Amino acid sequence: SSTVRPSVAFRAALLAATETLDAIGDSALRAISPDALQLFTAHRKSRLDISVLDAFLYHNTSAESGVDDNCPAHCDPGLVTLGPCSEVSGLQCFDPSACEWCTVEALCNPPGGIVLFANSHLEAVTGGEYKASLHRVISADTPRYSLLYELRLDSNGPCAA
């Protein structure tokens, strides 16, 4: 017998998560920058919405490999990245005013909190009013799961900033 992957239930759960995170992202953009929301809506209508839902498993085997970071410091492309706060610490954002890394999970109330990052395209669209969030994922003692939705624009499309 052939197995359909992903299962119907798993696919439905991912689609529901995507729709929920997409709606939260729209609300966030509406509050942050009507221009960014208008740009994103234009991309969506022209079928240039290249937003993605990412699922990560960090095995946290750094003691064996000698690696401290699961994911090195970077800023995401697109407008915003958002997702549920993980129950395992490891996500850090750089605070330029304090010149230090802050652990995001310490500021969340898992499992109900949502993390939202400004991304590089939002920084460009708002003329630097909202800076892209420099972040990284450091190793922890236990495996870490992360589900993130990135609202992205096709930078080659007719609506690109």
Short mmCIF file of N, CA and C in Angstrom, two decimals:
data_model
loop_
_atom_site.label_atom_id
_atom_site.label_comp_id
_atom_site.label_asym_id
_atom_site.label_seq_id
_atom_site.Cartn_x
_atom_site.Cartn_y
_atom_site.Cartn_z
N SER A 1 0.83 -1.19 0.00
CA SER A 1 0.00 0.00 0.00
C SER A 1 0.87 1.24 0.00
N SER A 2 0.40 2.26 -0.66
CA SER A 2 1.17 3.50 -0.71
C SER A 2 0.72 4.43 0.42
N THR A 3 1.68 5.12 0.99
CA THR A 3 1.41 6.06 2.07
C THR A 3 1.48 7.47 1.51
N VAL A 4 0.46 8.25 1.80
CA VAL A 4 0.44 9.64 1.35
C VAL A 4 1.17 10.47 2.40
N ARG A 5 2.17 11.22 1.98
CA ARG A 5 2.93 12.07 2.89
C ARG A 5 2.86 13.49 2.40
N PRO A 6 2.68 14.48 3.21
CA PRO A 6 2.31 14.29 4.61
C PRO A 6 0.88 13.79 4.72
N SER A 7 0.55 13.26 5.88
CA SER A 7 -0.80 12.74 6.09
C SER A 7 -1.81 13.87 5.94
N VAL A 8 -3.04 13.51 5.71
CA VAL A 8 -4.10 14.51 5.55
C VAL A 8 -4.21 15.35 6.83
N ALA A 9 -4.15 14.71 7.99
CA ALA A 9 -4.27 15.44 9.26
C ALA A 9 -3.09 16.39 9.47
N PHE A 10 -1.88 15.94 9.15
CA PHE A 10 -0.69 16.78 9.31
C PHE A 10 -0.75 17.96 8.36
N ARG A 11 -1.13 17.70 7.13
CA ARG A 11 -1.26 18.78 6.14
C ARG A 11 -2.30 19.80 6.59
N ALA A 12 -3.42 19.34 7.11
CA ALA A 12 -4.47 20.24 7.58
C ALA A 12 -3.97 21.09 8.74
N ALA A 13 -3.21 20.47 9.65
CA ALA A 13 -2.68 21.22 10.80
C ALA A 13 -1.69 22.28 10.34
N LEU A 14 -0.84 21.96 9.38
CA LEU A 14 0.12 22.95 8.86
C LEU A 14 -0.58 24.09 8.14
N LEU A 15 -1.60 23.76 7.35
CA LEU A 15 -2.35 24.81 6.65
C LEU A 15 -3.07 25.72 7.65
N ALA A 16 -3.63 25.14 8.71
CA ALA A 16 -4.30 25.94 9.73
C ALA A 16 -3.29 26.84 10.44
N ALA A 17 -2.11 26.31 10.76
CA ALA A 17 -1.07 27.11 11.40
C ALA A 17 -0.63 28.25 10.48
N THR A 18 -0.48 27.95 9.20
CA THR A 18 -0.09 28.97 8.23
C THR A 18 -1.14 30.07 8.14
N GLU A 19 -2.40 29.70 8.07
CA GLU A 19 -3.47 30.70 7.98
C GLU A 19 -3.53 31.57 9.23
N THR A 20 -3.36 30.96 10.40
CA THR A 20 -3.39 31.71 11.66
C THR A 20 -2.21 32.67 11.73
N LEU A 21 -1.01 32.18 11.43
CA LEU A 21 0.17 33.04 11.48
C LEU A 21 0.12 34.13 10.42
N ASP A 22 -0.43 33.81 9.25
CA ASP A 22 -0.59 34.81 8.20
C ASP A 22 -1.52 35.94 8.66
N ALA A 23 -2.61 35.59 9.32
CA ALA A 23 -3.55 36.61 9.82
C ALA A 23 -2.89 37.47 10.90
N ILE A 24 -2.12 36.85 11.78
CA ILE A 24 -1.40 37.62 12.81
C ILE A 24 -0.39 38.54 12.15
N GLY A 25 0.30 38.03 11.12
CA GLY A 25 1.26 38.85 10.39
C GLY A 25 0.61 40.05 9.72
N ASP A 26 -0.56 39.83 9.11
CA ASP A 26 -1.31 40.94 8.52
C ASP A 26 -1.65 41.99 9.57
N SER A 27 -2.14 41.54 10.73
CA SER A 27 -2.49 42.48 11.81
C SER A 27 -1.26 43.25 12.28
N ALA A 28 -0.14 42.55 12.40
CA ALA A 28 1.10 43.22 12.83
C ALA A 28 1.53 44.26 11.81
N LEU A 29 1.49 43.91 10.52
CA LEU A 29 1.87 44.88 9.48
C LEU A 29 0.93 46.07 9.46
N ARG A 30 -0.35 45.83 9.68
CA ARG A 30 -1.33 46.94 9.72
C ARG A 30 -0.96 47.92 10.84
N ALA A 31 -0.53 47.39 11.98
CA ALA A 31 -0.16 48.24 13.12
C ALA A 31 1.20 48.91 12.92
N ILE A 32 2.12 48.20 12.29
CA ILE A 32 3.50 48.70 12.14
C ILE A 32 3.62 49.68 10.99
N SER A 33 3.14 49.26 9.82
CA SER A 33 3.35 50.05 8.61
C SER A 33 2.28 49.77 7.57
N PRO A 34 1.31 50.68 7.43
CA PRO A 34 0.30 50.49 6.38
C PRO A 34 0.93 50.36 4.99
N ASP A 35 2.06 51.02 4.76
CA ASP A 35 2.73 50.90 3.46
C ASP A 35 3.22 49.48 3.22
N ALA A 36 3.78 48.87 4.26
CA ALA A 36 4.27 47.49 4.13
C ALA A 36 3.10 46.54 3.90
N LEU A 37 1.99 46.75 4.61
CA LEU A 37 0.82 45.90 4.42
C LEU A 37 0.28 46.05 3.00
N GLN A 38 0.22 47.27 2.48
CA GLN A 38 -0.26 47.51 1.12
C GLN A 38 0.66 46.81 0.11
N LEU A 39 1.96 46.90 0.32
CA LEU A 39 2.92 46.24 -0.56
C LEU A 39 2.73 44.73 -0.53
N PHE A 40 2.58 44.17 0.68
CA PHE A 40 2.40 42.73 0.81
C PHE A 40 1.08 42.29 0.18
N THR A 41 0.02 43.05 0.37
CA THR A 41 -1.28 42.72 -0.21
C THR A 41 -1.20 42.73 -1.74
N ALA A 42 -0.47 43.70 -2.30
CA ALA A 42 -0.29 43.75 -3.76
C ALA A 42 0.46 42.51 -4.25
N HIS A 43 1.48 42.08 -3.50
CA HIS A 43 2.21 40.87 -3.88
C HIS A 43 1.30 39.65 -3.83
N ARG A 44 0.49 39.58 -2.79
CA ARG A 44 -0.40 38.44 -2.62
C ARG A 44 -1.39 38.37 -3.79
N LYS A 45 -1.95 39.51 -4.18
CA LYS A 45 -2.92 39.55 -5.27
C LYS A 45 -2.28 39.18 -6.61
N SER A 46 -1.01 39.53 -6.79
CA SER A 46 -0.34 39.23 -8.06
C SER A 46 0.33 37.86 -8.03
N ARG A 47 0.04 37.08 -6.98
CA ARG A 47 0.58 35.72 -6.81
C ARG A 47 2.09 35.71 -6.66
N LEU A 48 2.65 36.81 -6.13
CA LEU A 48 4.09 36.86 -5.88
C LEU A 48 4.42 36.70 -4.40
N ASP A 49 3.46 36.19 -3.65
CA ASP A 49 3.66 35.94 -2.22
C ASP A 49 4.54 34.70 -2.09
N ILE A 50 5.77 34.88 -1.65
CA ILE A 50 6.68 33.75 -1.49
C ILE A 50 6.92 33.47 0.00
N SER A 51 5.91 33.76 0.82
CA SER A 51 5.99 33.50 2.25
C SER A 51 6.17 32.00 2.49
N VAL A 52 6.86 31.67 3.59
CA VAL A 52 7.15 30.27 3.88
C VAL A 52 6.88 29.95 5.34
N LEU A 53 6.50 28.70 5.58
CA LEU A 53 6.37 28.17 6.92
C LEU A 53 7.55 27.23 7.13
N ASP A 54 8.39 27.55 8.11
CA ASP A 54 9.59 26.76 8.39
C ASP A 54 9.39 25.97 9.67
N ALA A 55 9.81 24.72 9.66
CA ALA A 55 9.81 23.90 10.87
C ALA A 55 11.25 23.44 11.11
N PHE A 56 11.77 23.73 12.28
CA PHE A 56 13.15 23.40 12.61
C PHE A 56 13.21 22.47 13.81
N LEU A 57 14.14 21.52 13.75
CA LEU A 57 14.50 20.71 14.90
C LEU A 57 15.98 20.91 15.13
N TYR A 58 16.31 21.48 16.28
CA TYR A 58 17.69 21.65 16.68
C TYR A 58 18.02 20.51 17.63
N HIS A 59 18.90 19.61 17.19
CA HIS A 59 19.22 18.42 17.98
C HIS A 59 20.00 18.75 19.25
N ASN A 60 20.70 19.89 19.23
CA ASN A 60 21.49 20.33 20.38
C ASN A 60 22.53 19.30 20.81
N THR A 61 23.38 18.99 19.85
CA THR A 61 24.48 18.06 20.12
C THR A 61 25.80 18.81 20.16
N SER A 62 25.77 20.07 20.59
CA SER A 62 26.95 20.92 20.53
C SER A 62 28.10 20.40 21.38
N ALA A 63 27.81 19.72 22.47
CA ALA A 63 28.88 19.22 23.33
C ALA A 63 29.76 18.24 22.56
N GLU A 64 29.14 17.50 21.65
CA GLU A 64 29.89 16.53 20.86
C GLU A 64 30.59 17.19 19.68
N SER A 65 29.96 18.21 19.09
CA SER A 65 30.50 18.80 17.88
C SER A 65 31.38 20.01 18.13
N GLY A 66 31.29 20.60 19.33
CA GLY A 66 32.07 21.79 19.63
C GLY A 66 31.45 23.06 19.07
N VAL A 67 30.21 22.99 18.58
CA VAL A 67 29.54 24.15 18.01
C VAL A 67 28.62 24.75 19.06
N ASP A 68 28.71 26.07 19.25
CA ASP A 68 27.87 26.74 20.24
C ASP A 68 26.56 27.24 19.65
N ASP A 69 26.55 27.60 18.38
CA ASP A 69 25.36 28.14 17.74
C ASP A 69 24.72 27.09 16.84
N ASN A 70 23.41 26.88 17.02
CA ASN A 70 22.65 26.03 16.10
C ASN A 70 22.44 26.76 14.78
N CYS A 71 22.29 28.08 14.88
CA CYS A 71 22.08 28.92 13.71
C CYS A 71 22.80 30.23 13.96
N PRO A 72 23.78 30.59 13.16
CA PRO A 72 24.55 31.82 13.42
C PRO A 72 23.71 33.09 13.28
N ALA A 73 24.23 34.17 13.80
CA ALA A 73 23.54 35.47 13.79
C ALA A 73 23.22 35.89 12.35
N HIS A 74 21.98 36.35 12.17
CA HIS A 74 21.53 36.80 10.85
C HIS A 74 20.25 37.62 10.99
N CYS A 75 19.87 38.31 9.92
CA CYS A 75 18.57 38.97 9.80
C CYS A 75 17.81 38.25 8.69
N ASP A 76 16.52 38.04 8.90
CA ASP A 76 15.72 37.35 7.89
C ASP A 76 15.35 38.30 6.76
N PRO A 77 15.15 37.74 5.54
CA PRO A 77 14.63 38.55 4.44
C PRO A 77 13.13 38.75 4.64
N GLY A 78 12.52 39.53 3.83
CA GLY A 78 11.08 39.69 3.89
C GLY A 78 10.65 40.79 4.85
N LEU A 79 9.38 40.75 5.23
CA LEU A 79 8.80 41.80 6.07
C LEU A 79 8.87 41.47 7.54
N VAL A 80 8.24 40.37 7.95
CA VAL A 80 8.29 39.94 9.35
C VAL A 80 8.37 38.42 9.40
N THR A 81 8.91 37.92 10.51
CA THR A 81 8.91 36.50 10.83
C THR A 81 8.18 36.37 12.16
N LEU A 82 7.30 35.39 12.26
CA LEU A 82 6.58 35.18 13.51
C LEU A 82 6.30 33.71 13.74
N GLY A 83 6.13 33.37 15.02
CA GLY A 83 5.81 32.01 15.37
C GLY A 83 5.66 31.85 16.86
N PRO A 84 5.16 30.69 17.28
CA PRO A 84 4.99 30.45 18.72
C PRO A 84 6.34 30.41 19.43
N CYS A 85 6.37 30.93 20.63
CA CYS A 85 7.57 30.90 21.45
C CYS A 85 7.89 29.45 21.82
N SER A 86 9.13 29.05 21.66
CA SER A 86 9.53 27.68 21.97
C SER A 86 9.57 27.45 23.48
N GLU A 87 9.36 26.22 23.88
CA GLU A 87 9.44 25.87 25.30
C GLU A 87 10.88 25.63 25.73
N VAL A 88 11.80 25.51 24.76
CA VAL A 88 13.22 25.32 25.05
C VAL A 88 13.97 26.58 24.65
N SER A 89 14.67 27.17 25.59
CA SER A 89 15.43 28.40 25.31
C SER A 89 16.51 28.15 24.26
N GLY A 90 16.85 29.22 23.56
CA GLY A 90 17.90 29.14 22.56
C GLY A 90 17.87 30.29 21.57
N LEU A 91 16.70 30.88 21.36
CA LEU A 91 16.57 32.00 20.44
C LEU A 91 17.04 33.27 21.14
N GLN A 92 17.97 33.97 20.51
CA GLN A 92 18.48 35.22 21.08
C GLN A 92 18.41 36.33 20.04
N CYS A 93 18.06 37.53 20.50
CA CYS A 93 18.07 38.74 19.68
C CYS A 93 19.15 39.67 20.21
N PHE A 94 19.78 40.39 19.30
CA PHE A 94 20.80 41.34 19.71
C PHE A 94 20.12 42.67 20.03
N ASP A 95 20.42 43.19 21.21
CA ASP A 95 19.91 44.49 21.64
C ASP A 95 21.02 45.51 21.43
N PRO A 96 20.94 46.32 20.35
CA PRO A 96 22.03 47.25 20.05
C PRO A 96 22.19 48.34 21.11
N SER A 97 21.12 48.71 21.79
CA SER A 97 21.24 49.77 22.80
C SER A 97 22.02 49.29 24.03
N ALA A 98 21.88 48.00 24.36
CA ALA A 98 22.63 47.44 25.50
C ALA A 98 23.89 46.73 25.03
N CYS A 99 24.03 46.53 23.73
CA CYS A 99 25.16 45.84 23.12
C CYS A 99 25.31 44.42 23.71
N GLU A 100 24.15 43.69 23.76
CA GLU A 100 24.18 42.34 24.30
C GLU A 100 23.07 41.49 23.68
N TRP A 101 23.24 40.18 23.79
CA TRP A 101 22.25 39.23 23.32
C TRP A 101 21.22 38.98 24.42
N CYS A 102 19.93 38.96 24.05
CA CYS A 102 18.84 38.70 24.99
C CYS A 102 18.16 37.38 24.60
N THR A 103 17.86 36.58 25.59
CA THR A 103 17.16 35.31 25.35
C THR A 103 15.66 35.59 25.21
N VAL A 104 15.13 35.30 24.05
CA VAL A 104 13.74 35.63 23.72
C VAL A 104 12.76 34.87 24.61
N GLU A 105 13.01 33.58 24.83
CA GLU A 105 12.08 32.77 25.61
C GLU A 105 11.90 33.31 27.04
N ALA A 106 12.89 34.00 27.57
CA ALA A 106 12.78 34.59 28.91
C ALA A 106 11.75 35.73 28.92
N LEU A 107 11.47 36.28 27.75
CA LEU A 107 10.51 37.38 27.63
C LEU A 107 9.12 36.89 27.22
N CYS A 108 9.01 35.62 26.84
CA CYS A 108 7.74 35.04 26.37
C CYS A 108 7.03 34.33 27.51
N ASN A 109 5.80 33.97 27.22
CA ASN A 109 5.02 33.17 28.15
C ASN A 109 4.60 31.90 27.42
N PRO A 110 5.52 30.94 27.21
CA PRO A 110 5.15 29.73 26.46
C PRO A 110 4.06 28.96 27.17
N PRO A 111 3.21 28.22 26.49
CA PRO A 111 3.28 28.05 25.04
C PRO A 111 2.42 29.05 24.26
N GLY A 112 1.85 30.04 24.93
CA GLY A 112 0.92 30.92 24.25
C GLY A 112 1.51 32.15 23.60
N GLY A 113 2.77 32.45 23.84
CA GLY A 113 3.36 33.67 23.30
C GLY A 113 3.73 33.54 21.83
N ILE A 114 3.69 34.67 21.14
CA ILE A 114 4.10 34.73 19.74
C ILE A 114 5.31 35.65 19.64
N VAL A 115 6.33 35.19 18.94
CA VAL A 115 7.53 35.98 18.68
C VAL A 115 7.37 36.63 17.31
N LEU A 116 7.69 37.91 17.19
CA LEU A 116 7.60 38.62 15.92
C LEU A 116 8.89 39.41 15.72
N PHE A 117 9.53 39.19 14.58
CA PHE A 117 10.75 39.92 14.21
C PHE A 117 10.48 40.82 13.03
N ALA A 118 11.05 42.01 13.07
CA ALA A 118 11.12 42.85 11.87
C ALA A 118 12.23 42.28 10.99
N ASN A 119 12.01 42.29 9.68
CA ASN A 119 13.00 41.74 8.75
C ASN A 119 13.57 42.82 7.84
N SER A 120 14.52 42.43 7.01
CA SER A 120 15.27 43.40 6.21
C SER A 120 14.40 44.16 5.21
N HIS A 121 13.39 43.52 4.63
CA HIS A 121 12.55 44.23 3.67
C HIS A 121 11.67 45.26 4.39
N LEU A 122 11.23 44.94 5.61
CA LEU A 122 10.46 45.92 6.39
C LEU A 122 11.32 47.13 6.73
N GLU A 123 12.58 46.88 7.05
CA GLU A 123 13.50 47.99 7.32
C GLU A 123 13.60 48.90 6.10
N ALA A 124 13.70 48.31 4.92
CA ALA A 124 13.81 49.09 3.69
C ALA A 124 12.50 49.85 3.39
N VAL A 125 11.37 49.18 3.53
CA VAL A 125 10.07 49.79 3.23
C VAL A 125 9.77 50.96 4.16
N THR A 126 10.21 50.85 5.43
CA THR A 126 9.92 51.92 6.41
C THR A 126 11.05 52.93 6.50
N GLY A 127 12.01 52.87 5.59
CA GLY A 127 13.11 53.82 5.61
C GLY A 127 13.95 53.74 6.89
N GLY A 128 14.03 52.54 7.46
CA GLY A 128 14.84 52.34 8.65
C GLY A 128 14.13 52.61 9.96
N GLU A 129 12.85 52.98 9.89
CA GLU A 129 12.10 53.22 11.13
C GLU A 129 12.04 51.95 11.98
N TYR A 130 11.88 50.81 11.32
CA TYR A 130 11.91 49.51 11.99
C TYR A 130 13.14 48.77 11.50
N LYS A 131 14.05 48.49 12.39
CA LYS A 131 15.30 47.81 12.04
C LYS A 131 15.10 46.30 12.01
N ALA A 132 15.75 45.65 11.08
CA ALA A 132 15.71 44.19 11.02
C ALA A 132 16.34 43.62 12.29
N SER A 133 15.73 42.57 12.82
CA SER A 133 16.17 41.96 14.08
C SER A 133 17.31 40.98 13.84
N LEU A 134 18.47 41.32 14.37
CA LEU A 134 19.60 40.40 14.32
C LEU A 134 19.37 39.33 15.39
N HIS A 135 19.37 38.07 14.98
CA HIS A 135 19.09 36.99 15.92
C HIS A 135 19.91 35.75 15.59
N ARG A 136 19.94 34.83 16.56
CA ARG A 136 20.65 33.57 16.40
C ARG A 136 19.96 32.52 17.27
N VAL A 137 20.33 31.27 17.07
CA VAL A 137 19.84 30.19 17.92
C VAL A 137 21.05 29.49 18.51
N ILE A 138 21.14 29.54 19.84
CA ILE A 138 22.27 28.90 20.52
C ILE A 138 21.86 27.52 20.99
N SER A 139 22.85 26.72 21.35
CA SER A 139 22.60 25.35 21.80
C SER A 139 21.94 25.33 23.17
N ALA A 140 21.19 24.27 23.41
CA ALA A 140 20.52 24.05 24.68
C ALA A 140 20.80 22.62 25.13
N ASP A 141 20.28 22.26 26.29
CA ASP A 141 20.51 20.92 26.83
C ASP A 141 19.60 19.86 26.22
N THR A 142 18.48 20.27 25.64
CA THR A 142 17.52 19.33 25.08
C THR A 142 17.18 19.76 23.66
N PRO A 143 16.62 18.86 22.86
CA PRO A 143 16.21 19.23 21.50
C PRO A 143 15.22 20.39 21.53
N ARG A 144 15.29 21.22 20.51
CA ARG A 144 14.44 22.42 20.42
C ARG A 144 13.69 22.39 19.10
N TYR A 145 12.38 22.59 19.18
CA TYR A 145 11.53 22.65 18.00
C TYR A 145 11.11 24.10 17.78
N SER A 146 11.03 24.49 16.53
CA SER A 146 10.65 25.85 16.21
C SER A 146 9.81 25.84 14.93
N LEU A 147 8.70 26.58 14.97
CA LEU A 147 7.83 26.75 13.81
C LEU A 147 7.73 28.24 13.54
N LEU A 148 8.20 28.67 12.37
CA LEU A 148 8.22 30.10 12.03
C LEU A 148 7.56 30.34 10.68
N TYR A 149 6.84 31.43 10.60
CA TYR A 149 6.21 31.85 9.35
C TYR A 149 6.85 33.16 8.93
N GLU A 150 7.37 33.19 7.70
CA GLU A 150 8.04 34.37 7.19
C GLU A 150 7.20 35.01 6.09
N LEU A 151 6.74 36.24 6.33
CA LEU A 151 6.02 36.99 5.31
C LEU A 151 7.07 37.61 4.40
N ARG A 152 7.16 37.10 3.18
CA ARG A 152 8.19 37.52 2.26
C ARG A 152 7.60 38.12 0.99
N LEU A 153 8.41 38.93 0.34
CA LEU A 153 8.07 39.50 -0.95
C LEU A 153 9.03 39.00 -1.99
N ASP A 154 8.55 38.85 -3.23
CA ASP A 154 9.43 38.50 -4.34
C ASP A 154 10.17 39.78 -4.71
N SER A 155 11.47 39.83 -4.44
CA SER A 155 12.23 41.07 -4.68
C SER A 155 12.36 41.39 -6.16
N ASN A 156 12.01 40.46 -7.03
CA ASN A 156 12.06 40.71 -8.47
C ASN A 156 10.71 41.08 -9.04
N GLY A 157 9.68 41.10 -8.18
CA GLY A 157 8.32 41.36 -8.66
C GLY A 157 8.06 42.82 -8.92
N PRO A 158 6.91 43.13 -9.53
CA PRO A 158 6.58 44.51 -9.91
C PRO A 158 6.31 45.40 -8.71
N CYS A 159 6.06 44.82 -7.54
CA CYS A 159 5.72 45.62 -6.36
C CYS A 159 6.90 45.75 -5.40
N ALA A 160 8.06 45.26 -5.77
CA ALA A 160 9.21 45.28 -4.85
C ALA A 160 9.62 46.72 -4.54
N ALA A 161 10.07 46.91 -3.30
CA ALA A 161 10.49 48.25 -2.87
C ALA A 161 11.87 48.56 -3.39
#
